[in-house]
Short mmCIF file of C-alpha atoms and ligand atoms in Angstrom, two decimals:
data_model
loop_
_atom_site.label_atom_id
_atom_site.label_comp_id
_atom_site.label_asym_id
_atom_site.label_seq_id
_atom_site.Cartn_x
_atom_site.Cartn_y
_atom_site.Cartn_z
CA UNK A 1 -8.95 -0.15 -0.74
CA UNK A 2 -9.51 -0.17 -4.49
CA UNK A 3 -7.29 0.17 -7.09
CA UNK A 4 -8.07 4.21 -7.84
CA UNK A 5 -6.86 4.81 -4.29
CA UNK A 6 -3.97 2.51 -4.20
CA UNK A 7 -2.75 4.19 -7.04
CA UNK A 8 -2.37 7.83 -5.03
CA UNK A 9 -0.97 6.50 -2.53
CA UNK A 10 2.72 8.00 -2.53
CA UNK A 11 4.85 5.72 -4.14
CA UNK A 12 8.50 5.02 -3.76
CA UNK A 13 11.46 2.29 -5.89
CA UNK A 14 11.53 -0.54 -4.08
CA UNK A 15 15.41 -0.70 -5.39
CA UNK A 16 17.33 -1.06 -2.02
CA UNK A 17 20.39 1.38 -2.71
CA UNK A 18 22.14 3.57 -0.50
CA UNK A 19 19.67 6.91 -1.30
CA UNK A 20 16.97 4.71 -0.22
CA UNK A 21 18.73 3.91 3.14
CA UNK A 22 19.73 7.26 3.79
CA UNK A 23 16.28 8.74 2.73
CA UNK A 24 15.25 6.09 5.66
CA UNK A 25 17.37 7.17 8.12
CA UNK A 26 16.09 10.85 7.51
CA UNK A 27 12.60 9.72 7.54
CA UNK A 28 13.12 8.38 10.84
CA UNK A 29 15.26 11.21 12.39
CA UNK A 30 11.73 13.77 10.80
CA UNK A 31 8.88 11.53 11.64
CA UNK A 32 10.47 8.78 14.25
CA UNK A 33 8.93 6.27 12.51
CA UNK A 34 9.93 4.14 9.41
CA UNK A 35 7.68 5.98 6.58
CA UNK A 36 9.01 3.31 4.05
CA UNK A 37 7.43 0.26 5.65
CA UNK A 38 4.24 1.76 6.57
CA UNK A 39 4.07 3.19 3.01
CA UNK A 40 3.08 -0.35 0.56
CA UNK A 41 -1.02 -0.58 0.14
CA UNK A 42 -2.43 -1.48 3.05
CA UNK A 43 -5.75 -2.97 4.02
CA UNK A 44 -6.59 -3.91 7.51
CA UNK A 45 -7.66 -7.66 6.67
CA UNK A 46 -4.15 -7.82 7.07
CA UNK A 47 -4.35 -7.54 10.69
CA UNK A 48 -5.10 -10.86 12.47
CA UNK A 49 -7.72 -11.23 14.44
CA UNK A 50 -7.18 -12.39 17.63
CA UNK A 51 -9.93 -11.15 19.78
CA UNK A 52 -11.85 -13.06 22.22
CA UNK A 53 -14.43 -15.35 20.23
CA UNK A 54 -17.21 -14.13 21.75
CA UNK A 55 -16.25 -10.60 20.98
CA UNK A 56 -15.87 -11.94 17.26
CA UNK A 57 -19.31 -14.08 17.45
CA UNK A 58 -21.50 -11.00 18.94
CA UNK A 59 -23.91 -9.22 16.58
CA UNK A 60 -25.00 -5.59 16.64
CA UNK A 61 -28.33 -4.53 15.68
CA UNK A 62 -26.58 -1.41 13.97
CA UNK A 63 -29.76 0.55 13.58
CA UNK A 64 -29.95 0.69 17.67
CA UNK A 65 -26.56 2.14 17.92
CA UNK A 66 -25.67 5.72 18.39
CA UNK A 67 -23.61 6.61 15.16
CA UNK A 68 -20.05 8.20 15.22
CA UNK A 69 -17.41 11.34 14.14
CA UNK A 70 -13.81 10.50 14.20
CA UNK A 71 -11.82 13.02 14.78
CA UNK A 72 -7.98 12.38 14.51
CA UNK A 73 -5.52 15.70 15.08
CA UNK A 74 -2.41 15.51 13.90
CA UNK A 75 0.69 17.36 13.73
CA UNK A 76 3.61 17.35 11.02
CA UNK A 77 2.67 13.53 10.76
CA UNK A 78 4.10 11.33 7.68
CA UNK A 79 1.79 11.24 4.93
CA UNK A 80 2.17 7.47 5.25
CA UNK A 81 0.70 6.52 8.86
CA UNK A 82 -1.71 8.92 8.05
CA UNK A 83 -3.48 7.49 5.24
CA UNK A 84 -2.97 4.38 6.84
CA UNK A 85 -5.02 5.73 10.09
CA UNK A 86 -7.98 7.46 7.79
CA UNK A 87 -8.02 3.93 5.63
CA UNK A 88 -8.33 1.47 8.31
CA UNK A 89 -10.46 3.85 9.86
CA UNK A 90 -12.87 3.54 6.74
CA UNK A 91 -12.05 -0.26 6.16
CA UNK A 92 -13.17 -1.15 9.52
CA UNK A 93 -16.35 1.01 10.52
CA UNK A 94 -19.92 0.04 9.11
CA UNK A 95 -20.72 2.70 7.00
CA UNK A 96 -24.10 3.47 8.64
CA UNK A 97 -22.54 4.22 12.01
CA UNK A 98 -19.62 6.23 10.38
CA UNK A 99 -21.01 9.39 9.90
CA UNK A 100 -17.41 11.34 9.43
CA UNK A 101 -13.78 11.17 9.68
CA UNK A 102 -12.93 14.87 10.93
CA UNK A 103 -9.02 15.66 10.08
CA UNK A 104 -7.62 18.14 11.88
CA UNK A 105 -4.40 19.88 10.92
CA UNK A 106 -2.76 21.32 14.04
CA UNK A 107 -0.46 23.82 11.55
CA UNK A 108 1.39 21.95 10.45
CA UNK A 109 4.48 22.98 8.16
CA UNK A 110 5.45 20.09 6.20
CA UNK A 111 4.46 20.63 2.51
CA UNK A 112 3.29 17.51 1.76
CA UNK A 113 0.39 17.81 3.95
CA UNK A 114 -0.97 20.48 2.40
CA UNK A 115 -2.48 20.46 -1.45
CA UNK A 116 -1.11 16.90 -1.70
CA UNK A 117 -3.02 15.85 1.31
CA UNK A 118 -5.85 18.07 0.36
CA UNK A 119 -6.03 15.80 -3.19
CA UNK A 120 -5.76 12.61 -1.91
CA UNK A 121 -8.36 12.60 0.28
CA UNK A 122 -10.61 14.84 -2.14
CA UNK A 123 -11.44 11.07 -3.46
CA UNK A 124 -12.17 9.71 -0.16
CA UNK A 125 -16.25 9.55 0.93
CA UNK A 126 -16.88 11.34 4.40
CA UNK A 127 -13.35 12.45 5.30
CA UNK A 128 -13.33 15.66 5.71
CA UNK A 129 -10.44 17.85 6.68
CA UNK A 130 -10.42 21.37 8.60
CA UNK A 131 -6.96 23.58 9.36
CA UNK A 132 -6.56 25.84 12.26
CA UNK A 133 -5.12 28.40 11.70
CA UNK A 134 -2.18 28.91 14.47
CA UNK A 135 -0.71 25.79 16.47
CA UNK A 136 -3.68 24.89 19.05
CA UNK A 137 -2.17 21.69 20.75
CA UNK A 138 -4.39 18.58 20.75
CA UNK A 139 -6.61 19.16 23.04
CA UNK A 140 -7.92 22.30 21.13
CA UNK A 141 -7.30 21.06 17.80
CA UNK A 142 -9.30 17.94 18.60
CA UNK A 143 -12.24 20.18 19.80
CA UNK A 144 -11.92 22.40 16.87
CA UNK A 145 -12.78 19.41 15.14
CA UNK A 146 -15.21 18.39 17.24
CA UNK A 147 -17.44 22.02 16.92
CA UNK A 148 -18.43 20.46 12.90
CA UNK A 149 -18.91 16.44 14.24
CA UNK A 150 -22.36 15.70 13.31
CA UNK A 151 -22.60 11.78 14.85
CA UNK A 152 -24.05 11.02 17.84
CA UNK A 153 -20.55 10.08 19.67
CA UNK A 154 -17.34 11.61 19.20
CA UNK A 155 -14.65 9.05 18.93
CA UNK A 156 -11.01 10.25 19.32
CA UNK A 157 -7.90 8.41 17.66
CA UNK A 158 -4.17 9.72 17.38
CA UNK A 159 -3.15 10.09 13.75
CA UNK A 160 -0.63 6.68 13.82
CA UNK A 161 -3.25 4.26 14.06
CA UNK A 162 -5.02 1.21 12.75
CA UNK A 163 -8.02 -0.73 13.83
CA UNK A 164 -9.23 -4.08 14.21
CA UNK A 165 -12.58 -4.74 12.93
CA UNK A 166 -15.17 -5.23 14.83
CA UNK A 167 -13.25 -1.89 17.17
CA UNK A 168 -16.51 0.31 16.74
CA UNK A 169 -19.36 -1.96 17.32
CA UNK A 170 -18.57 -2.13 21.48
CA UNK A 171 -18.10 1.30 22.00
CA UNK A 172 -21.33 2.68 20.38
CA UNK A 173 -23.33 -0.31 21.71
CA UNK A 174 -22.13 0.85 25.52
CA UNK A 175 -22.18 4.51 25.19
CA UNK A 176 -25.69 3.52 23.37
CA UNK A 177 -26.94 1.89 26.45
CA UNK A 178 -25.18 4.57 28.79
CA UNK A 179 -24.54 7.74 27.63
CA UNK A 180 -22.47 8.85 30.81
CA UNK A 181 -19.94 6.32 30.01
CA UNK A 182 -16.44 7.13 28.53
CA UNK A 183 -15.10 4.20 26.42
CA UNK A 184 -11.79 3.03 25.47
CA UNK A 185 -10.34 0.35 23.37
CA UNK A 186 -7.91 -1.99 24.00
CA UNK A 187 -4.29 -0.29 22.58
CA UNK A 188 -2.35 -2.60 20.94
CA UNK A 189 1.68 -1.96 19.85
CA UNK A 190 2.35 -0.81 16.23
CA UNK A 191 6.63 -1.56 16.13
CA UNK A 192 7.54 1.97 14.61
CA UNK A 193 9.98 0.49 12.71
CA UNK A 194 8.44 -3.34 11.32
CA UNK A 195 4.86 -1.61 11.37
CA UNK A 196 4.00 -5.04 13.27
CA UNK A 197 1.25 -5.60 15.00
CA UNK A 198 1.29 -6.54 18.39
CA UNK A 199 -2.14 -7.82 19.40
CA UNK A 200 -2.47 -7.42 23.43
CA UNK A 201 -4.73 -10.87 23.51
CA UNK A 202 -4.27 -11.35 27.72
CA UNK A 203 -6.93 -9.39 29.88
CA UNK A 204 -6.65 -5.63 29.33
CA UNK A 205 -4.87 -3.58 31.56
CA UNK A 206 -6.31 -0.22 33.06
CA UNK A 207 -4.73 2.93 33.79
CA UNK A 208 -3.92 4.71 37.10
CA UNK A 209 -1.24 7.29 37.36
CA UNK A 210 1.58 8.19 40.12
CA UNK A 211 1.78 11.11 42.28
CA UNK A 212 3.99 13.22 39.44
CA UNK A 213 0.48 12.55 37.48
CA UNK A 214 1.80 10.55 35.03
CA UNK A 215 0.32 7.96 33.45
CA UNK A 216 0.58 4.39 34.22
CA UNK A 217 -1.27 0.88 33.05
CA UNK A 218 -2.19 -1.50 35.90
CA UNK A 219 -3.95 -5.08 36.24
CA UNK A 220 -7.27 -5.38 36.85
CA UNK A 221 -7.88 -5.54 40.33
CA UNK A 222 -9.86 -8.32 41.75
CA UNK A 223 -12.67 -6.09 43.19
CA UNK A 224 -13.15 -5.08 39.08
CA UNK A 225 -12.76 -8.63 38.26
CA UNK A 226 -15.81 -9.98 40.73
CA UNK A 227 -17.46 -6.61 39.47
CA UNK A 228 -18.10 -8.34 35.90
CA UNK A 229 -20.09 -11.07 34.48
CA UNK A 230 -18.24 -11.84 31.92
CA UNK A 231 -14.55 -11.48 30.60
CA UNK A 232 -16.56 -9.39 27.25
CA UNK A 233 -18.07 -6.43 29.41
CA UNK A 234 -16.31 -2.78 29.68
CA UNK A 235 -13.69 -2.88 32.60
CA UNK A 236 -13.64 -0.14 34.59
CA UNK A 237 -10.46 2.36 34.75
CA UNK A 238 -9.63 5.06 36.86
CA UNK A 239 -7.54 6.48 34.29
CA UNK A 240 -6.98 6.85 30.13
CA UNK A 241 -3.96 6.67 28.12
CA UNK A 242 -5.93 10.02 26.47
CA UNK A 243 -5.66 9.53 22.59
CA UNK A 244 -8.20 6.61 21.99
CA UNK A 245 -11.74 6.78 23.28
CA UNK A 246 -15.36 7.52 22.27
CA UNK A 247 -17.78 9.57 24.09
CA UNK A 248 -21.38 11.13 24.11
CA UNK A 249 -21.51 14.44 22.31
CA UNK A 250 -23.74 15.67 24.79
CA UNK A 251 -22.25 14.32 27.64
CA UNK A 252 -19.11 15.22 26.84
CA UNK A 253 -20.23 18.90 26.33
CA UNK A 254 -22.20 18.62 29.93
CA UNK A 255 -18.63 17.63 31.19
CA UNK A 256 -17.73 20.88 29.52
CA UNK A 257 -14.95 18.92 27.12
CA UNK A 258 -11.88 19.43 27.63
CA UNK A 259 -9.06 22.26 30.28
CA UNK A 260 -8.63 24.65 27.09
CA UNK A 261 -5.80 25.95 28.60
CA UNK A 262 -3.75 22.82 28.25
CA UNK A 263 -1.14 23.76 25.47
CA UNK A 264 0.82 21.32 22.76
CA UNK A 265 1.04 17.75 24.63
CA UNK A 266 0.45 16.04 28.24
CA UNK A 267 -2.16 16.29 30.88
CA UNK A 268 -5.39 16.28 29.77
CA UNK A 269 -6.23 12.63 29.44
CA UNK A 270 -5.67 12.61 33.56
CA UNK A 271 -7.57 15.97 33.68
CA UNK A 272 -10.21 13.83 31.45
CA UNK A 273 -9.94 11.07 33.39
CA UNK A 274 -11.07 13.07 36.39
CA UNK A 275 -13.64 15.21 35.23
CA UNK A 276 -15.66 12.70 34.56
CA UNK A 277 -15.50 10.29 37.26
CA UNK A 278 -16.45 13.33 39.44
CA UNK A 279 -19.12 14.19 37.12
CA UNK A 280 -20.98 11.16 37.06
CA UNK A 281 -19.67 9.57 34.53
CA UNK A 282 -17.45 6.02 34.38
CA UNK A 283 -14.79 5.86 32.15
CA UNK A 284 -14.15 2.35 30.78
CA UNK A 285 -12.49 0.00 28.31
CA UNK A 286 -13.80 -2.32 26.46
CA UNK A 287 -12.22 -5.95 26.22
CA UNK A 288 -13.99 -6.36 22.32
CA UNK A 289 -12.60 -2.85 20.69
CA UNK A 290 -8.81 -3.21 19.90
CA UNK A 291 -6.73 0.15 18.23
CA UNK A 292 -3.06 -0.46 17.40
CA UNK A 293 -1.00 2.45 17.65
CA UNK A 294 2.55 3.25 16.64
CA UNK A 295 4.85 4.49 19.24
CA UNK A 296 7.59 6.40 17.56
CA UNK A 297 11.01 6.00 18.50
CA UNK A 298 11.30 9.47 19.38
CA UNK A 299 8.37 12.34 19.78
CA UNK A 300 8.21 14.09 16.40
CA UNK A 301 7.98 17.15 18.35
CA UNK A 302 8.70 19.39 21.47
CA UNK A 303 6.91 18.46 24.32
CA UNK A 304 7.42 21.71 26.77
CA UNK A 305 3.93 21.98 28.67
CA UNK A 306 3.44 18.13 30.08
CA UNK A 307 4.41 19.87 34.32
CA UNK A 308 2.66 23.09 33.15
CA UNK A 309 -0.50 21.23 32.22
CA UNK A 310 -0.40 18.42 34.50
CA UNK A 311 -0.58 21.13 37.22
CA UNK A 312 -3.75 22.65 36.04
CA UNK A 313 -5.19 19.72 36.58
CA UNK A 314 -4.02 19.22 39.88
CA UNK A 315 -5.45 22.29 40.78
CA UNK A 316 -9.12 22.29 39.37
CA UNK A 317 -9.56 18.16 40.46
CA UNK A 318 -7.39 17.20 43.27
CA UNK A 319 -8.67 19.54 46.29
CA UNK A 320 -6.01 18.53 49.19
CA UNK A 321 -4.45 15.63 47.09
CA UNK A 322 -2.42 18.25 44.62
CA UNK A 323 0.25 18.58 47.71
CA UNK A 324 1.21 14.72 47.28
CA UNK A 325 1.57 16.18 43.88
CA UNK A 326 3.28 18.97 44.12
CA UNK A 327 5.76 17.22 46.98
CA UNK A 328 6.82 14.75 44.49
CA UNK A 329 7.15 17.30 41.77
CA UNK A 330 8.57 20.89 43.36
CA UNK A 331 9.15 22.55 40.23
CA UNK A 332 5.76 22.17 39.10
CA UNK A 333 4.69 25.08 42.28
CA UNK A 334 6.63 27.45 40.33
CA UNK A 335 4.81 26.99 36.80
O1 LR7 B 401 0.49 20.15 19.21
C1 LR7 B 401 0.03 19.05 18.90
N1 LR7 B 401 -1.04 19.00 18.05
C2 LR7 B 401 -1.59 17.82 17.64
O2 LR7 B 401 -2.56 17.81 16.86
C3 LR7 B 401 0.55 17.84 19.38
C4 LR7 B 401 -0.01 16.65 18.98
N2 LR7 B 401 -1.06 16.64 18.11
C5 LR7 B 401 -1.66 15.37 17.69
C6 LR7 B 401 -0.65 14.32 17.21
O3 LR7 B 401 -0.33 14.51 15.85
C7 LR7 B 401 -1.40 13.03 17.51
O4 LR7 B 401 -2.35 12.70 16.52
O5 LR7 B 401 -2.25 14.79 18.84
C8 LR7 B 401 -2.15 13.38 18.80
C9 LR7 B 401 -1.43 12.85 20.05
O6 LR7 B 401 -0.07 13.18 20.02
P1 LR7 B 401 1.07 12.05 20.12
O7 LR7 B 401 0.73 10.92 19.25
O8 LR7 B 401 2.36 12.72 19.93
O9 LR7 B 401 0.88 11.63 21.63
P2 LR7 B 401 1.33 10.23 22.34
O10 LR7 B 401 0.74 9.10 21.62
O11 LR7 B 401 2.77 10.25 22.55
O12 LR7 B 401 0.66 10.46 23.77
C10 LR7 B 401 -0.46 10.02 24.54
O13 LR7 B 401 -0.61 11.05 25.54
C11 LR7 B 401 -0.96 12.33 25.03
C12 LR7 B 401 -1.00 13.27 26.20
O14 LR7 B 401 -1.22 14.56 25.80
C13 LR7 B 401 -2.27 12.29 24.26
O15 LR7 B 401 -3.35 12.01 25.10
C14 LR7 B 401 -2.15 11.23 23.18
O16 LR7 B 401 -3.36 11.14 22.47
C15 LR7 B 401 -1.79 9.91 23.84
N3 LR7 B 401 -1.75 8.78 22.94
C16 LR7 B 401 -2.41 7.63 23.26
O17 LR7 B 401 -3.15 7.51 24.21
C17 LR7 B 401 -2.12 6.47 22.37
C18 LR7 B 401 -1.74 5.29 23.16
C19 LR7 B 401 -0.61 5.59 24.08
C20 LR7 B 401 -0.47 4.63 25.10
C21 LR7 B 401 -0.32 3.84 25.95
MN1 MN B 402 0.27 8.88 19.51
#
């Protein structure tokens, strides 16, 4: 980051008085996560590397890689883990496979992320940053954003994140050499409250899900192990966590994107998930690309339509299979 930026970055006394700790508290009770730590100047050299050295050693021949949009809704998020997502973001891609960050504000009402938010990232190269213009949800404010992405592969991150470098490189160079392939990296543990970072280092684990459809990480199984050649290529997974992953632009528009009748929050990475292993398509994630993300104490938000959405995909993907659904979850034949 230079200096120019660092210097409109929101800054606050570092005087530890009792305003300060309850301003804390209430920044935690708004945004369930500590603004104050995440707020100093960040750069994401900070973040130690601890990737497998051959992920670290491999080189890219970046002009044979697809390039990228990243598009990162968000929702009444601090200003603070914000900037830190679209900085790290920028710190960590080449700029030749960057092609765009794509910000898209889910209507918000916190002021702060309006004309200041506008300004700050007037400054900022490629970021660009598009309102809708009643509350859409994620899955239709990320494909808002996704209708202007010009790169070749549209890479999806949650607004409370930070990269590793060297987190792009994998993904592009897979999708590159398979375009029916779904990528994900590794997701490492931001501590809401220390802003640590928790790098997962031991092999990745995959997703799967239980019969109320909600998501769950597993090991690899042994079958996926013996599958691979080495501990650096893509793992198969059944299932995604849903906010981190990088796909095709055409493929994901052959998949026909996203259920947009999934409303506000839950549902749609399994619906995801899904469509496109029954479209052809493998969804995978990579043991080389590592994304931290923060995992607030609380949700900053209501969450009403997880059963409501989770059952539209039940019915659209699971033919006979929704009953072991809907037996574990009653409630969800009535929505
Ligand atoms: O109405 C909304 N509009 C939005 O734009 C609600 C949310 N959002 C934004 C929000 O600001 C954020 O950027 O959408 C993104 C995801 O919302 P979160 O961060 O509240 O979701 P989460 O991290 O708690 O939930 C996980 O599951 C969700 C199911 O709908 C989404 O798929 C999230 O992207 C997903 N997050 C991850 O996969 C990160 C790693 C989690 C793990 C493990
Ligand atoms: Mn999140």
């Amino acid at each position: 980051m230079t200096s120019g930026e660092a210097s409109l970055m929101p800054s606050f006394s570092l005087d530890c008085n009792d305003q300060q700790e309850e301003d804390e508290e209430e920044s935690i009770e708004k945004y369930a996560i500590n603004i104050y730590l995440s707020d100093p100047e960040y750069s994401a050299s900070d973040i130690q590397d601890n990737r497998m050295s051959e992920c670290k050693s491999k080189i890219f021949n970046y002009r044979k890689l697809p390039t990228t949009s990243v598009i990162i809704a968000f929702y009444n998020e601090a200003m603070s883990t914000l900037l830190r997502t679209i900085h790290s973001v920028l710190e960590t891609s080449p700029a030749v496979l960057l092609r765009e960050i794509i910000l898209v504000d889910d209507f918000s009402d916190k002021v702060f992320l309006k004309s200041q938010l506008e300004n700050y990232i007037s400054s900022l190269e490629r970021v660009r940053l598009i309102r809708t213009t009643k509350r859409e949800g994620l899955v239709r404010a990320r494909l808002i954003g996704a209708t202007y992405a010009i790169g070749d592969v549209l890479t999806f991150l949650d607004c409370h994140c930070e990269c590793v470098s060297g987190w792009l490189e994998p993904l592009l160079e897979r999708i590159g050499e398979n375009e029916t392939a779904v990528l994900c990296p590794v997701i490492d543990t931001i501590d809401w409250n220390t802003f640590e970072f928790y790098m997962q280092t031991g092999e990745p684990m995959i997703g799967g899900f239980d019969w109320r459809l909600t998501f769950q990480w597993h090991a690899v199984p042994e079958k996926e192990r013996q599958r691979r050649n080495s501990r650096i290529d893509p793992i198969r997974s059944p299932t995604m966590a849903g906010g981190l992953f990088a796909v095709s632009k055409k493929y994901f528009e052959y998949l026909g994107t996203y259920d947009m009748g999934m409303e506000v929050w839950g549902g749609e990475n399994l619906e995801l998930s899904f469509r496109v292993w029954q479209c052809g398509g493998t969804l995978e994630i990579h043991p080389c690309s590592h994304v931290g993300h923060v995992f607030p104490k609380k949700a900053p938000y209501a969450r009403p339509n997880f059963l409501q959405n989770t059952a539209r995909a039940a019915e659209v993907w699971m033919d006979g299979y929704k009953e072991h659904f809907y037996n574990r979850n009653p409630p969800a034949r009535k929505v």
